[in-house]
mmCIF file of C-alpha atoms in Angstrom:
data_model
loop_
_atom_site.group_PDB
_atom_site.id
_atom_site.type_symbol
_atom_site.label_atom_id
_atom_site.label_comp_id
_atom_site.label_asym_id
_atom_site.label_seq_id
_atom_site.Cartn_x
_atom_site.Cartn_y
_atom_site.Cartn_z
ATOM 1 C CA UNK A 154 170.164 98.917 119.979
ATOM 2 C CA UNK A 155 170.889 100.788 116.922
ATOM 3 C CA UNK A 156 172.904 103.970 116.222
ATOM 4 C CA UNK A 157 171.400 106.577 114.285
ATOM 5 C CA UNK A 158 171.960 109.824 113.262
ATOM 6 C CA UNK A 159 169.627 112.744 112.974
ATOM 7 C CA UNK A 160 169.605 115.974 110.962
ATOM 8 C CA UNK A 161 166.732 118.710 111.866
ATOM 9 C CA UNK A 162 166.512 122.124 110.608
ATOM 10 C CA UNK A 163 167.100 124.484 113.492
ATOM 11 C CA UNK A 164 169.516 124.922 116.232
ATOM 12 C CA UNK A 165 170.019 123.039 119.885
ATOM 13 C CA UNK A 166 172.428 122.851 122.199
ATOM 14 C CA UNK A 167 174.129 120.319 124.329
ATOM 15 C CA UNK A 168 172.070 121.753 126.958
ATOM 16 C CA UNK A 169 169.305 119.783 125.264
ATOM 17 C CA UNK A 170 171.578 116.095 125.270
ATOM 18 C CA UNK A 171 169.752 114.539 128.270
ATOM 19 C CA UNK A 172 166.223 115.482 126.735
ATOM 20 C CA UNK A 173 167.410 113.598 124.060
ATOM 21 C CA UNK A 174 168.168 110.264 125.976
ATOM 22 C CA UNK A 175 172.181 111.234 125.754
ATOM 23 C CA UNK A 176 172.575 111.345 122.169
ATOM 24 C CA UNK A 177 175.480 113.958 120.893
ATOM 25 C CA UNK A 178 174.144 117.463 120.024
ATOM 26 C CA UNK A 179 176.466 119.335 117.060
ATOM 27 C CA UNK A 180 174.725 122.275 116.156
ATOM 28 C CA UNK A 181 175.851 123.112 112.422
ATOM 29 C CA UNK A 182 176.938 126.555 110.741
ATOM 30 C CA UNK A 183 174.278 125.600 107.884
ATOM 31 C CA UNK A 184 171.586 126.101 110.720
ATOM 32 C CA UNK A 185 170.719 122.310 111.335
ATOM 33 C CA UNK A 186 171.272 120.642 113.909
ATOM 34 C CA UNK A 187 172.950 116.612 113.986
ATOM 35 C CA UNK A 188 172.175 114.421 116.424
ATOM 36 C CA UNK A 189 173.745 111.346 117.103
ATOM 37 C CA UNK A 190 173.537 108.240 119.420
ATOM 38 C CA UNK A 191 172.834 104.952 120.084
ATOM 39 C CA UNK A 192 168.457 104.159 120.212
ATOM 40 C CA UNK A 193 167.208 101.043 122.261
ATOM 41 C CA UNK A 194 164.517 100.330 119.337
ATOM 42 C CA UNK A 195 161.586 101.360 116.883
ATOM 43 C CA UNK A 196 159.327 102.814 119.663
ATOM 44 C CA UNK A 197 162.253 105.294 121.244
ATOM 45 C CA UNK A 198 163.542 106.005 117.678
ATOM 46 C CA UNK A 199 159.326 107.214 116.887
ATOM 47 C CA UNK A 200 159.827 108.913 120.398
ATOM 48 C CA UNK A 201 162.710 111.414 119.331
ATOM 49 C CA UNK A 202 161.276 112.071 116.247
ATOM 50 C CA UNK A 203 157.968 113.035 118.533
ATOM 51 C CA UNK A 204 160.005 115.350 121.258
ATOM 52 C CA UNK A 205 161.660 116.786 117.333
ATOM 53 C CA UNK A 206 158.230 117.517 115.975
ATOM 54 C CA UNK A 207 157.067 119.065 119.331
ATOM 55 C CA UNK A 208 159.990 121.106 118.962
ATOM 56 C CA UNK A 209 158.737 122.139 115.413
ATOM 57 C CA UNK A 210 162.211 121.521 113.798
ATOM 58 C CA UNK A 211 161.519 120.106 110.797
ATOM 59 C CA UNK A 212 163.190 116.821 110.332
ATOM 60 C CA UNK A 213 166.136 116.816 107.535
ATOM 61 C CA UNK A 214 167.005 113.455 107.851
ATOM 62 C CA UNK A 215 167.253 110.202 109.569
ATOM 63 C CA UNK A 216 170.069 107.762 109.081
ATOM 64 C CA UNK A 217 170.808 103.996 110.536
ATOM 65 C CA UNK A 218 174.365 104.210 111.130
ATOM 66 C CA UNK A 219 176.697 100.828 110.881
ATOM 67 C CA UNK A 220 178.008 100.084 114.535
ATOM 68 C CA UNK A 221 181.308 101.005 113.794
ATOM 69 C CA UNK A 222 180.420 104.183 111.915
ATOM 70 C CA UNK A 223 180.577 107.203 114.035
ATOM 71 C CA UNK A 224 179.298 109.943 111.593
ATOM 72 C CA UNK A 225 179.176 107.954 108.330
ATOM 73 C CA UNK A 226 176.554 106.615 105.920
ATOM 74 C CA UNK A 227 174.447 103.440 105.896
ATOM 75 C CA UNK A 228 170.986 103.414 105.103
ATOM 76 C CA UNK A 229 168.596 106.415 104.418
ATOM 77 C CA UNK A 230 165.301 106.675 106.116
ATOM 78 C CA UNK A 231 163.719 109.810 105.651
#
């Protein structure tokens, strides 16, 4: 399990947390959108980035967080 966290151009709401498998939904000013949460593994990360891109929000970035890291940086991905 790995924590990641995603940025996507356009706006959700926590309404949408439980589509997204729990993670944390913080809709930005900017007009992104961060999500954040633990992932079980390489097939449910490709997964979100699927239910994303069936959404049509364009994906911003993708970041492996460190497990004690709660909203900082570790490794880039996009």
């Amino acid at each position: 399990m790995t924590r990641y966290q995603i940025k996507v151009q356009g706006q959700l709401d926590g309404r949408w947390s439980d589509w997204f498998d729990g993670l944390t939904i913080a809709p930005q000013p900017n007009g992104e959108t961060w999500l954040e949460g633990v992932i079980m593994d390489q097939p449910a990360l490709h997964g979100m980035l699927k239910k994303l891109r069936d959404l049509g929000l364009p994906i911003l970035l993708v970041e492996q967080l460190l497990p004690d890291e709660g909203n900082g940086r570790n490794e880039n991905i996009d």
